[in-house]
Amino acid sequence: IQLLKNELGENIASASSHPEIKEILRKCIEEKQSVLYETYITSRGGQRRWAQTSLSPIMDSKNNVTKLVIIDSDITKIKEAEEQIIAQNKKIIAQTHELEEKNQELEKLSLVAERTDNAVVITDASGEIEWVNAGFERVHEITFEDYKEQYGTNIIKADFDSEILDQIVTGLRNKESVVYTTQMKTSKGKDLWLQTTLTPMFDEEGNII
């Protein structure tokens, strides 16, 4: 206690590191009510800690404040937990914003994929068609349901010549895009030359999905 007085002063107003300690004391003494406040303190050994302080007035029979009772509680672990929660919340908010941005980007990409005149096809890793855009039906002049009945549902098992099939297999093996050109007739007999870019997509482990 003597070291405390020598180094920080004999009055709580000078000893406390709380920036509003004078107003806290005034409220406790003049309004005669307990005040609870938190302070970030440095111990004499250099440790940084959070303290929660309860400052309570003691009155005599005439209701005059005669003493102040100060109880400090170490709430460092609680504050650290709060800080972790705040940091996690900030991370969640940041991830939410990032997800919203990605969703907006996906909406734009979806709009482009749907409205483009090019045929866009998504398959699984084995080549089974999962989705086609409206451009696919316009280019082939056939609905996707009719296309599946006539040509099947696997893009890799289509009727390619051996050279193109070798390109596709090599590209997938090397995990790189393949560009090839094919000639075909639409369901309405229209002759077409198609240039196709086949691009593999990967999961986090590098497997084609």
mmCIF file of C-alpha atoms in Angstrom:
data_model
loop_
_atom_site.group_PDB
_atom_site.id
_atom_site.type_symbol
_atom_site.label_atom_id
_atom_site.label_comp_id
_atom_site.label_asym_id
_atom_site.label_seq_id
_atom_site.Cartn_x
_atom_site.Cartn_y
_atom_site.Cartn_z
ATOM 1 C CA ILE A 1 0.000 0.000 0.000
ATOM 2 C CA GLN A 2 2.889 2.334 0.770
ATOM 3 C CA LEU A 3 4.472 1.673 -2.637
ATOM 4 C CA LEU A 4 1.112 2.396 -4.256
ATOM 5 C CA LYS A 5 0.866 5.721 -2.449
ATOM 6 C CA ASN A 6 4.466 6.646 -3.233
ATOM 7 C CA GLU A 7 4.242 5.828 -6.935
ATOM 8 C CA LEU A 8 0.632 6.718 -7.840
ATOM 9 C CA GLY A 9 -0.450 9.111 -5.117
ATOM 10 C CA GLU A 10 -2.649 8.786 -2.050
ATOM 11 C CA ASN A 11 -5.949 9.567 -3.806
ATOM 12 C CA ILE A 12 -7.873 7.290 -6.121
ATOM 13 C CA ALA A 13 -8.279 10.231 -8.513
ATOM 14 C CA SER A 14 -4.523 10.201 -9.148
ATOM 15 C CA ALA A 15 -3.976 6.468 -8.703
ATOM 16 C CA SER A 16 -6.590 5.347 -11.244
ATOM 17 C CA SER A 17 -5.789 5.181 -14.960
ATOM 18 C CA HIS A 18 -9.450 5.564 -15.960
ATOM 19 C CA PRO A 19 -9.835 8.740 -18.054
ATOM 20 C CA GLU A 20 -13.186 9.652 -16.422
ATOM 21 C CA ILE A 21 -12.265 8.812 -12.819
ATOM 22 C CA LYS A 22 -13.120 12.322 -11.531
ATOM 23 C CA GLU A 23 -16.647 12.137 -12.971
ATOM 24 C CA ILE A 24 -17.029 8.607 -11.560
ATOM 25 C CA LEU A 25 -16.020 9.856 -8.102
ATOM 26 C CA ARG A 26 -18.381 12.837 -8.342
ATOM 27 C CA LYS A 27 -21.295 10.605 -9.269
ATOM 28 C CA CYS A 28 -20.531 8.186 -6.424
ATOM 29 C CA ILE A 29 -20.156 10.903 -3.761
ATOM 30 C CA GLU A 30 -22.720 13.511 -4.831
ATOM 31 C CA GLU A 31 -25.402 11.122 -6.089
ATOM 32 C CA LYS A 32 -24.573 8.613 -3.336
ATOM 33 C CA GLN A 33 -24.770 5.573 -5.561
ATOM 34 C CA SER A 34 -22.470 2.728 -6.530
ATOM 35 C CA VAL A 35 -20.620 2.934 -9.848
ATOM 36 C CA LEU A 36 -19.208 0.047 -11.848
ATOM 37 C CA TYR A 37 -16.419 0.715 -14.361
ATOM 38 C CA GLU A 38 -13.640 -1.066 -16.240
ATOM 39 C CA THR A 39 -9.998 -0.072 -16.574
ATOM 40 C CA TYR A 40 -7.042 -1.384 -18.539
ATOM 41 C CA ILE A 41 -4.161 -1.330 -16.058
ATOM 42 C CA THR A 42 -0.474 -2.143 -15.915
ATOM 43 C CA SER A 43 0.666 -3.890 -12.756
ATOM 44 C CA ARG A 44 3.887 -2.907 -11.054
ATOM 45 C CA GLY A 45 5.467 -6.035 -12.597
ATOM 46 C CA GLY A 46 4.525 -4.830 -16.090
ATOM 47 C CA GLN A 47 1.558 -7.132 -16.671
ATOM 48 C CA ARG A 48 -1.353 -5.679 -18.639
ATOM 49 C CA ARG A 49 -4.719 -6.549 -17.166
ATOM 50 C CA TRP A 50 -8.373 -5.608 -17.311
ATOM 51 C CA ALA A 51 -9.943 -4.700 -13.966
ATOM 52 C CA GLN A 52 -13.611 -4.202 -13.191
ATOM 53 C CA THR A 53 -14.045 -1.819 -10.276
ATOM 54 C CA SER A 54 -17.058 -1.454 -8.001
ATOM 55 C CA LEU A 55 -16.993 1.946 -6.251
ATOM 56 C CA SER A 56 -19.558 2.179 -3.441
ATOM 57 C CA PRO A 57 -20.265 5.001 -0.942
ATOM 58 C CA ILE A 58 -20.614 4.336 2.807
ATOM 59 C CA MET A 59 -22.967 6.741 4.588
ATOM 60 C CA ASP A 60 -23.355 7.717 8.248
ATOM 61 C CA SER A 61 -26.647 8.120 10.103
ATOM 62 C CA LYS A 62 -27.157 11.555 8.521
ATOM 63 C CA ASN A 63 -26.694 10.117 5.030
ATOM 64 C CA ASN A 64 -23.332 11.784 4.556
ATOM 65 C CA VAL A 65 -20.673 9.866 2.629
ATOM 66 C CA THR A 66 -17.910 8.958 5.047
ATOM 67 C CA LYS A 67 -15.989 6.313 3.140
ATOM 68 C CA LEU A 68 -15.658 4.725 -0.282
ATOM 69 C CA VAL A 69 -15.321 0.992 -0.741
ATOM 70 C CA ILE A 70 -13.398 -0.017 -3.872
ATOM 71 C CA ILE A 71 -13.456 -3.623 -5.072
ATOM 72 C CA ASP A 72 -11.305 -4.569 -8.062
ATOM 73 C CA SER A 73 -11.916 -7.820 -9.974
ATOM 74 C CA ASP A 74 -9.519 -9.201 -12.571
ATOM 75 C CA ILE A 75 -11.655 -9.656 -15.725
ATOM 76 C CA THR A 76 -8.771 -10.145 -18.165
ATOM 77 C CA LYS A 77 -9.959 -13.578 -19.319
ATOM 78 C CA ILE A 78 -13.501 -12.291 -19.837
ATOM 79 C CA LYS A 79 -12.249 -9.321 -21.899
ATOM 80 C CA GLU A 80 -9.976 -11.583 -23.934
ATOM 81 C CA ALA A 81 -12.966 -13.834 -24.648
ATOM 82 C CA GLU A 82 -14.988 -10.751 -25.660
ATOM 83 C CA GLU A 83 -12.199 -9.622 -27.963
ATOM 84 C CA GLN A 84 -12.105 -13.081 -29.564
ATOM 85 C CA ILE A 85 -15.869 -12.948 -30.117
ATOM 86 C CA ILE A 86 -15.588 -9.452 -31.619
ATOM 87 C CA ALA A 87 -12.759 -10.622 -33.886
ATOM 88 C CA GLN A 88 -14.817 -13.659 -34.946
ATOM 89 C CA ASN A 89 -17.830 -11.432 -35.613
ATOM 90 C CA LYS A 90 -15.694 -9.107 -37.729
ATOM 91 C CA LYS A 91 -14.398 -12.134 -39.620
ATOM 92 C CA ILE A 92 -17.953 -13.392 -40.154
ATOM 93 C CA ILE A 93 -19.046 -9.938 -41.353
ATOM 94 C CA ALA A 94 -16.060 -9.793 -43.719
ATOM 95 C CA GLN A 95 -16.868 -13.290 -45.013
ATOM 96 C CA THR A 96 -20.507 -12.261 -45.454
ATOM 97 C CA HIS A 97 -19.464 -9.223 -47.494
ATOM 98 C CA GLU A 98 -17.116 -11.395 -49.532
ATOM 99 C CA LEU A 99 -19.905 -13.933 -50.105
ATOM 100 C CA GLU A 100 -22.289 -11.154 -51.153
ATOM 101 C CA GLU A 101 -19.709 -9.856 -53.620
ATOM 102 C CA LYS A 102 -19.166 -13.360 -54.989
ATOM 103 C CA ASN A 103 -22.909 -13.880 -55.292
ATOM 104 C CA GLN A 104 -23.207 -10.614 -57.214
ATOM 105 C CA GLU A 105 -20.369 -11.752 -59.458
ATOM 106 C CA LEU A 106 -22.048 -15.134 -59.936
ATOM 107 C CA GLU A 107 -25.325 -13.408 -60.824
ATOM 108 C CA LYS A 108 -23.523 -11.398 -63.498
ATOM 109 C CA LEU A 109 -21.733 -14.493 -64.806
ATOM 110 C CA SER A 110 -25.023 -16.387 -64.779
ATOM 111 C CA LEU A 111 -26.660 -13.595 -66.761
ATOM 112 C CA VAL A 112 -23.820 -13.645 -69.308
ATOM 113 C CA ALA A 113 -23.926 -17.441 -69.567
ATOM 114 C CA GLU A 114 -27.691 -17.403 -70.054
ATOM 115 C CA ARG A 115 -27.860 -14.546 -72.581
ATOM 116 C CA THR A 116 -24.763 -15.252 -74.681
ATOM 117 C CA ASP A 117 -25.221 -16.737 -78.149
ATOM 118 C CA ASN A 118 -22.432 -19.208 -77.386
ATOM 119 C CA ALA A 119 -23.329 -22.652 -76.126
ATOM 120 C CA VAL A 120 -22.224 -23.185 -72.521
ATOM 121 C CA VAL A 121 -22.178 -26.666 -70.979
ATOM 122 C CA ILE A 122 -21.249 -27.808 -67.464
ATOM 123 C CA THR A 123 -20.496 -31.488 -66.810
ATOM 124 C CA ASP A 124 -19.311 -33.547 -63.882
ATOM 125 C CA ALA A 125 -15.790 -35.013 -63.774
ATOM 126 C CA SER A 126 -16.795 -37.950 -65.947
ATOM 127 C CA GLY A 127 -18.340 -35.775 -68.657
ATOM 128 C CA GLU A 128 -22.014 -36.245 -67.737
ATOM 129 C CA ILE A 129 -23.875 -33.061 -68.682
ATOM 130 C CA GLU A 130 -25.318 -31.239 -65.659
ATOM 131 C CA TRP A 131 -26.407 -27.917 -67.188
ATOM 132 C CA VAL A 132 -26.655 -26.122 -70.519
ATOM 133 C CA ASN A 133 -27.589 -22.534 -71.245
ATOM 134 C CA ALA A 134 -30.227 -21.259 -73.638
ATOM 135 C CA GLY A 135 -27.462 -20.556 -76.179
ATOM 136 C CA PHE A 136 -26.782 -24.291 -76.365
ATOM 137 C CA GLU A 137 -30.337 -24.945 -77.542
ATOM 138 C CA ARG A 138 -30.194 -22.067 -80.025
ATOM 139 C CA VAL A 139 -26.873 -23.230 -81.531
ATOM 140 C CA HIS A 140 -27.950 -26.869 -81.832
ATOM 141 C CA GLU A 141 -31.526 -25.948 -82.778
ATOM 142 C CA ILE A 142 -32.836 -28.561 -80.382
ATOM 143 C CA THR A 143 -34.094 -28.669 -76.785
ATOM 144 C CA PHE A 144 -31.762 -30.185 -74.224
ATOM 145 C CA GLU A 145 -34.232 -32.999 -73.529
ATOM 146 C CA ASP A 146 -34.322 -33.954 -77.220
ATOM 147 C CA TYR A 147 -30.530 -33.597 -77.443
ATOM 148 C CA LYS A 148 -30.067 -36.124 -74.632
ATOM 149 C CA GLU A 149 -32.349 -38.605 -76.368
ATOM 150 C CA GLN A 150 -30.483 -38.324 -79.679
ATOM 151 C CA TYR A 151 -26.870 -37.865 -78.600
ATOM 152 C CA GLY A 152 -26.677 -39.050 -74.991
ATOM 153 C CA THR A 153 -25.684 -37.191 -71.839
ATOM 154 C CA ASN A 154 -21.904 -37.600 -71.827
ATOM 155 C CA ILE A 155 -19.864 -34.964 -73.660
ATOM 156 C CA ILE A 156 -16.665 -37.049 -73.658
ATOM 157 C CA LYS A 157 -18.403 -40.115 -75.116
ATOM 158 C CA ALA A 158 -19.763 -38.113 -78.066
ATOM 159 C CA ASP A 159 -18.956 -39.217 -81.614
ATOM 160 C CA PHE A 160 -15.536 -37.524 -81.945
ATOM 161 C CA ASP A 161 -12.842 -38.549 -84.370
ATOM 162 C CA SER A 162 -9.783 -40.150 -82.789
ATOM 163 C CA GLU A 163 -7.605 -37.026 -83.077
ATOM 164 C CA ILE A 164 -10.060 -34.829 -81.146
ATOM 165 C CA LEU A 165 -10.671 -37.564 -78.603
ATOM 166 C CA ASP A 166 -6.907 -37.823 -78.037
ATOM 167 C CA GLN A 167 -6.768 -34.032 -77.504
ATOM 168 C CA ILE A 168 -9.545 -34.192 -74.939
ATOM 169 C CA VAL A 169 -8.052 -37.130 -73.032
ATOM 170 C CA THR A 170 -4.572 -35.530 -73.047
ATOM 171 C CA GLY A 171 -5.996 -32.189 -71.855
ATOM 172 C CA LEU A 172 -7.884 -33.772 -69.001
ATOM 173 C CA ARG A 173 -4.865 -35.856 -68.019
ATOM 174 C CA ASN A 174 -2.665 -32.732 -67.993
ATOM 175 C CA LYS A 175 -5.425 -30.682 -66.295
ATOM 176 C CA GLU A 176 -5.356 -27.980 -68.954
ATOM 177 C CA SER A 177 -7.829 -26.428 -71.375
ATOM 178 C CA VAL A 178 -8.335 -27.982 -74.803
ATOM 179 C CA VAL A 179 -9.538 -26.163 -77.938
ATOM 180 C CA TYR A 180 -10.835 -28.211 -80.837
ATOM 181 C CA THR A 181 -12.991 -27.710 -83.946
ATOM 182 C CA THR A 182 -15.788 -30.001 -85.124
ATOM 183 C CA GLN A 183 -18.303 -30.036 -87.970
ATOM 184 C CA MET A 184 -21.897 -31.019 -87.352
ATOM 185 C CA LYS A 185 -25.441 -30.734 -88.561
ATOM 186 C CA THR A 186 -28.175 -29.308 -86.379
ATOM 187 C CA SER A 187 -31.423 -31.186 -85.896
ATOM 188 C CA LYS A 188 -32.872 -29.004 -88.646
ATOM 189 C CA GLY A 189 -30.098 -29.931 -91.111
ATOM 190 C CA LYS A 190 -28.015 -26.775 -90.795
ATOM 191 C CA ASP A 191 -24.260 -27.281 -91.316
ATOM 192 C CA LEU A 192 -22.131 -25.871 -88.478
ATOM 193 C CA TRP A 193 -18.446 -25.550 -87.669
ATOM 194 C CA LEU A 194 -17.977 -25.319 -83.926
ATOM 195 C CA GLN A 195 -14.875 -24.262 -82.059
ATOM 196 C CA THR A 196 -15.038 -25.653 -78.523
ATOM 197 C CA THR A 197 -12.978 -24.779 -75.460
ATOM 198 C CA LEU A 198 -13.049 -27.556 -72.876
ATOM 199 C CA THR A 199 -11.799 -26.232 -69.522
ATOM 200 C CA PRO A 200 -11.402 -28.440 -66.426
ATOM 201 C CA MET A 201 -12.307 -27.047 -62.967
ATOM 202 C CA PHE A 202 -10.651 -28.280 -59.778
ATOM 203 C CA ASP A 203 -11.399 -28.666 -56.085
ATOM 204 C CA GLU A 204 -9.008 -27.574 -53.334
ATOM 205 C CA GLU A 205 -7.008 -30.799 -53.691
ATOM 206 C CA GLY A 206 -6.529 -30.359 -57.430
ATOM 207 C CA ASN A 207 -9.043 -32.995 -58.505
ATOM 208 C CA ILE A 208 -11.200 -32.303 -61.555
ATOM 209 C CA ILE A 209 -14.788 -31.639 -60.545
#
